[in-house]
Short mmCIF file of C-alpha atoms and ligand atoms in Angstrom, two decimals:
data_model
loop_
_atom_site.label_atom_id
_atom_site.label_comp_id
_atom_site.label_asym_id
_atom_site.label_seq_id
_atom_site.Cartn_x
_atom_site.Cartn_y
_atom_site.Cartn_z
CA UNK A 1 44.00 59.64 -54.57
CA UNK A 2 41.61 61.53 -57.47
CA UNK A 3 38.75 63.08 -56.49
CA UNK A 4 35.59 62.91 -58.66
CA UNK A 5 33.78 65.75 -60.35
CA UNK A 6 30.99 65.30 -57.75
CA UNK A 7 33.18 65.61 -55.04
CA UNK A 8 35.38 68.72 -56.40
CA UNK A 9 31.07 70.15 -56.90
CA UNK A 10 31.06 69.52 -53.24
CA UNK A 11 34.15 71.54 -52.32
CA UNK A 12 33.13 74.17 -54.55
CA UNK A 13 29.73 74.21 -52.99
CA UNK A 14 31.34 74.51 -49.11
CA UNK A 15 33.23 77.64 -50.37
CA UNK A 16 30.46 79.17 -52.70
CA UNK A 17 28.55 78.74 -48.81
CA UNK A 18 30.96 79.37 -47.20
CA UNK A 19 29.75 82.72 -44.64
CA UNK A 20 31.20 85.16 -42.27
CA UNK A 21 28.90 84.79 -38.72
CA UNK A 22 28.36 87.17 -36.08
CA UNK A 23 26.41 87.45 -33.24
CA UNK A 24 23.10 88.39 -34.62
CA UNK A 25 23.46 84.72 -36.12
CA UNK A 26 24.61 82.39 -33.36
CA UNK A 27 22.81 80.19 -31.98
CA UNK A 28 24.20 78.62 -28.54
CA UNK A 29 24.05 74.96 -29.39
CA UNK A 30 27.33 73.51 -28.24
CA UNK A 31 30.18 72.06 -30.22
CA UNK A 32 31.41 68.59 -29.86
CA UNK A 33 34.60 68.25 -28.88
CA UNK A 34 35.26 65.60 -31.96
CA UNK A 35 33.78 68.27 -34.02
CA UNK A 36 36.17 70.95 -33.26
CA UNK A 37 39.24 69.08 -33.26
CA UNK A 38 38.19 68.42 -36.50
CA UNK A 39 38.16 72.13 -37.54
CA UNK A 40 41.56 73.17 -35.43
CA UNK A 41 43.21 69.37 -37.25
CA UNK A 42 41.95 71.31 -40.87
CA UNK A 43 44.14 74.08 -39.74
CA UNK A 44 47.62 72.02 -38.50
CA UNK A 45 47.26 70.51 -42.54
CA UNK A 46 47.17 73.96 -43.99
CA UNK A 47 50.37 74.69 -46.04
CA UNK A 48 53.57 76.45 -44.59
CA UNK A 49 56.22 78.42 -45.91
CA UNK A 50 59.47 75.93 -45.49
CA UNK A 51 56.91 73.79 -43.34
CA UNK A 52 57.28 75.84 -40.54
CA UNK A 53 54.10 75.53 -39.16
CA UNK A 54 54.39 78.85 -37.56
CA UNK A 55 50.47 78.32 -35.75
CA UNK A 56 49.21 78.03 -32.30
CA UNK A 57 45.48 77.93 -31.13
CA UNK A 58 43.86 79.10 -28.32
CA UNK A 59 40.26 78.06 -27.69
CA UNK A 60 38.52 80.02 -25.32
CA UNK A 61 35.37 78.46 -23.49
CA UNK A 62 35.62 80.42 -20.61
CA UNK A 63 32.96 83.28 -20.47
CA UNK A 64 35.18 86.02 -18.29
CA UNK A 65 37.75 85.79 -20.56
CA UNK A 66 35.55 86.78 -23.32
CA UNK A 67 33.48 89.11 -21.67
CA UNK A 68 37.13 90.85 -21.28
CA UNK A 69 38.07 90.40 -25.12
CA UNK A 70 34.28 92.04 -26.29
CA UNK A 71 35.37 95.38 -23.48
CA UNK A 72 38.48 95.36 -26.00
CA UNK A 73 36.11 94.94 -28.96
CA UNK A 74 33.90 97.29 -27.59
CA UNK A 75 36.71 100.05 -27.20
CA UNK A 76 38.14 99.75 -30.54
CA UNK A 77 34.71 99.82 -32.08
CA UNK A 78 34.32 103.23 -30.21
CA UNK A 79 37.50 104.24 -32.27
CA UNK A 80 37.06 103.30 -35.31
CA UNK A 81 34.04 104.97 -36.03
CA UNK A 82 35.77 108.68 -36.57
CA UNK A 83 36.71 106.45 -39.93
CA UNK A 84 33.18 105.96 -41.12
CA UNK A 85 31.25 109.16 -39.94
CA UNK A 86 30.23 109.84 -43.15
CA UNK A 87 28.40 106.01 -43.58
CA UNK A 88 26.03 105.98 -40.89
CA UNK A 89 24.93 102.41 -41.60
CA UNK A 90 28.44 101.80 -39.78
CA UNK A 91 27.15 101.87 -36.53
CA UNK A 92 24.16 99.43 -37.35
CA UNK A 93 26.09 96.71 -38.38
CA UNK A 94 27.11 93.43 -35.84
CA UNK A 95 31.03 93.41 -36.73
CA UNK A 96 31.36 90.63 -33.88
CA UNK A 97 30.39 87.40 -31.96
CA UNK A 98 32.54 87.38 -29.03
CA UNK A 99 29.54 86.59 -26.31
CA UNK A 100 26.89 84.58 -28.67
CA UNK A 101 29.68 82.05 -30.11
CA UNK A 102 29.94 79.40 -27.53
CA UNK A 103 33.67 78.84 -28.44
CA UNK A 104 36.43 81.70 -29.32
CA UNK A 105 39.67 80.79 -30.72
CA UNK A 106 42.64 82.73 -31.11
CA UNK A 107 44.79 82.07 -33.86
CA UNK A 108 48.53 83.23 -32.85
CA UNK A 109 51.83 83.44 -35.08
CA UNK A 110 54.65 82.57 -33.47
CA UNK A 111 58.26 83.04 -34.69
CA UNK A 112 60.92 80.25 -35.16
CA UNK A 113 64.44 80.79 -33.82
CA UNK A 114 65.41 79.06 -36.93
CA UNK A 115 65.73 80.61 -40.07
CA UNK A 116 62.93 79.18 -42.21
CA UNK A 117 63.11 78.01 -45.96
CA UNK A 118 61.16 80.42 -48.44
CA UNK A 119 61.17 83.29 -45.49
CA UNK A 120 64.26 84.97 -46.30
CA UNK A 121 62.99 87.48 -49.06
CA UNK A 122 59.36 88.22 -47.77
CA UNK A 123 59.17 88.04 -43.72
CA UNK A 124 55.17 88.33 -43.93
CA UNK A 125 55.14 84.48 -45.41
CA UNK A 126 54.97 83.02 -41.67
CA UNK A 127 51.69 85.04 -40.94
CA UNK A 128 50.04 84.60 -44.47
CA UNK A 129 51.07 80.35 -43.30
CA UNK A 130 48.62 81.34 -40.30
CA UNK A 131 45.67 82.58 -42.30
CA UNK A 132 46.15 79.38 -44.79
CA UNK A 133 45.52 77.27 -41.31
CA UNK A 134 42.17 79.70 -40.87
CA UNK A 135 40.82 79.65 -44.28
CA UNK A 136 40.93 74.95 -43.90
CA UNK A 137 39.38 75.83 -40.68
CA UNK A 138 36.70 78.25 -42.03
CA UNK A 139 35.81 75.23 -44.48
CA UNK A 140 35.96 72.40 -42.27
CA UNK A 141 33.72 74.25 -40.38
CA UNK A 142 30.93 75.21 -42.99
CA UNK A 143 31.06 71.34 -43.97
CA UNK A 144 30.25 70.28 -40.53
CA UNK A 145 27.50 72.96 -40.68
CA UNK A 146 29.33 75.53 -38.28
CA UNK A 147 29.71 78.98 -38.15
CA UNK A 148 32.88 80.90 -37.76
CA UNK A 149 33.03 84.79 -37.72
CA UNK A 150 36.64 86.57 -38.27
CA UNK A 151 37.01 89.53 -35.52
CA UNK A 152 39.55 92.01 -36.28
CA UNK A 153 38.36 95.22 -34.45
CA UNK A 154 40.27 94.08 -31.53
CA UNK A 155 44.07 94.84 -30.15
CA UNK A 156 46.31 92.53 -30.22
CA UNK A 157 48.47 93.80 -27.23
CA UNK A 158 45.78 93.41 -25.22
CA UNK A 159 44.36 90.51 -26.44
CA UNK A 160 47.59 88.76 -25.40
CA UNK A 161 47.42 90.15 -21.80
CA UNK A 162 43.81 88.86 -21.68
CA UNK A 163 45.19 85.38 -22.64
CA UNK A 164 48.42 85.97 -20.55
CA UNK A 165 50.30 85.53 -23.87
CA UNK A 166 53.45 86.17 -24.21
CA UNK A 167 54.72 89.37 -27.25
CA UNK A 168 56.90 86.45 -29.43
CA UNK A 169 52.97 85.83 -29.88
CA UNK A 170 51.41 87.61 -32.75
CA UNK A 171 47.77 87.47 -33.14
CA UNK A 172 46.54 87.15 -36.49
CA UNK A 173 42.89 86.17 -36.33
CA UNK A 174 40.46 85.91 -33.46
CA UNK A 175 37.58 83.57 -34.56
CA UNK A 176 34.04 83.04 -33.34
CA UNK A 177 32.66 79.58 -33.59
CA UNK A 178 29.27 77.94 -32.93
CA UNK A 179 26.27 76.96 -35.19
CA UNK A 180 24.53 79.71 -36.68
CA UNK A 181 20.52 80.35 -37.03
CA UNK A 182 21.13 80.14 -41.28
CA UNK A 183 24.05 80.55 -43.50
CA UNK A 184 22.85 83.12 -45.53
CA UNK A 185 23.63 83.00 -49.32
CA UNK A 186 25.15 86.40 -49.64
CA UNK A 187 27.38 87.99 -48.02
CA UNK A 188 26.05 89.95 -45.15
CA UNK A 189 28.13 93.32 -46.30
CA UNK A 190 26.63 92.66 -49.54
CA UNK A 191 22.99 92.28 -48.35
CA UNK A 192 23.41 95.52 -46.63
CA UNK A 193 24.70 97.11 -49.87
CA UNK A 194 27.99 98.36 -48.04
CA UNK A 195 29.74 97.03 -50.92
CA UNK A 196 29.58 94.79 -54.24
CA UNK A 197 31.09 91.00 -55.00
CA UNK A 198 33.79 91.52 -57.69
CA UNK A 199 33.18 90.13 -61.18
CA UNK A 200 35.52 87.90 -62.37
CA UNK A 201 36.99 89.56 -64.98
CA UNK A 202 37.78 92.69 -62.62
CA UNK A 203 40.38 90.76 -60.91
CA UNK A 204 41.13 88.20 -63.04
CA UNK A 205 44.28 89.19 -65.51
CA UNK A 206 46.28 87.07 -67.92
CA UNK A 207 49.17 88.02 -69.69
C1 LIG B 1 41.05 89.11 -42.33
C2 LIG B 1 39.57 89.26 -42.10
C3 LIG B 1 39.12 90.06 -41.06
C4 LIG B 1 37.75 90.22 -40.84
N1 LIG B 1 37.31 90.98 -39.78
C5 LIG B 1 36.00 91.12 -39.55
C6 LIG B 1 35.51 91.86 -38.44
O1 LIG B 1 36.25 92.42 -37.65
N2 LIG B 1 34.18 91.95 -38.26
C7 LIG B 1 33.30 91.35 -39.12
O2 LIG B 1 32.09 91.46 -38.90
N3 LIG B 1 33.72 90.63 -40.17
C8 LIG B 1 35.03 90.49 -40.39
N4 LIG B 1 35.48 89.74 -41.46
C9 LIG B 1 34.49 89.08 -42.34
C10 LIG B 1 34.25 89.84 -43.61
O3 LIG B 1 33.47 90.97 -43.37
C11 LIG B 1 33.54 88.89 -44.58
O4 LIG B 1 34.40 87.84 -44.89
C12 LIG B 1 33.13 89.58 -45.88
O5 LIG B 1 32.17 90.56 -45.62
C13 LIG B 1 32.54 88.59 -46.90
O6 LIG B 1 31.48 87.86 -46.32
P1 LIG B 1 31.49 86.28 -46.21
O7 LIG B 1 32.72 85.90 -45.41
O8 LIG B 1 30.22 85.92 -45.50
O9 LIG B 1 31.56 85.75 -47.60
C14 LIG B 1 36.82 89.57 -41.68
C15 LIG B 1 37.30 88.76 -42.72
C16 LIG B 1 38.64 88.60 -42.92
C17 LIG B 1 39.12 87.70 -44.03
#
């Protein structure tokens, strides 16, 4: 199949739009259920090192269990402030959407008994496999018009007790998902001047 310029525009334009969400942004309109299998199916077609397909998905509805994942959020927030005394905009900004996103869904790792092709040199490839299924999911998301917010002020440890998940589980990215008030064009940390999008020819090298 080739895909016309118009619809490569289109991709580009989902990831140019594409925007972190957090709670100061959700709205509490509820998710179809076609709609979010269509998000989690973007993730199972993400790429794998050796095809491992090294993902499993959690989606949390249930408002106990996430009142008991914000406590978490709440006490590694406390902690991680001693980092940023010096910024006090730190402590104004909404790092989360635990409550205000009508679903949650953890994103776990889990590791084969099998030794996996491309996995012998660089044992991270299985988790960076896991964040490929989040980024499809991130997109499919913003092209159905939904938000999703990445939460990583959390513990994992306890995260998994929470779930009653067992340690061959790794968490690698707890997301927040529901329709959001506006996508905004900018970056929120940009907005807020806590720091600057990189020009292209600061990252950009060719030898
Ligand atoms: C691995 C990862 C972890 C993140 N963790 C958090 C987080 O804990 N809290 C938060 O507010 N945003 C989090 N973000 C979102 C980033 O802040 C956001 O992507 C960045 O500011 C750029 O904004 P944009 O996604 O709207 O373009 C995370 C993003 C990634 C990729």
């Amino acid at each position: 199949m080739k895909f016309s310029k118009k619809q490569s525009d289109i991709l580009n334009e989902i990831i140019i739009s594409r925007r972190d969400i957090r709670g100061n942004n959700f709205t509490n309109k509820k998710i179809k259920r076609k709609k979010l299998n269509q998000i989690l199916q973007a993730g199972l077609n993400a790429p794998s090192v050796g095809f491992s397909q090294p993902w499993k998905f959690i989606v949390i509805e249930d408002e106990a269990i996430k009142n008991r994942v914000y406590d978490n959020f709440k006490e590694e927030y406390k902690s991680s402030k001693k980092h940023f005394k010096n910024i006090p905009i730190y402590e104004t900004l909404k790092l989360e959407g635990i409550k205000e996103a009508p679903v949650n869904i953890a994103v776990y790792y889990k590791k084969s008994k099998k030794k996996i092709l491309g996995q012998t040199s660089q044992k991270l490839m299985g988790r960076y496999s896991v964040v490929c299924a989040i980024q499809n999911m991130w997109l499919m998301a913003r092209s159905l018009n939904i938000g999703i917010g990445w939460v990583s002020i959390l513990k994992p440890k306890k995260i998994n007790k929470i779930l009653a998940i067992s340690k061959e589980y790794e968490l690698v990215g707890y997301l927040c998902v529901g329709y959001p008030k506006e996508f905004f064009d900018t970056p929120e940390l940009e907005t807020l001047q806590w720091d600057k999008k990189q020009k292209f020819d600061s990252v950009v090298f060719w030898v």
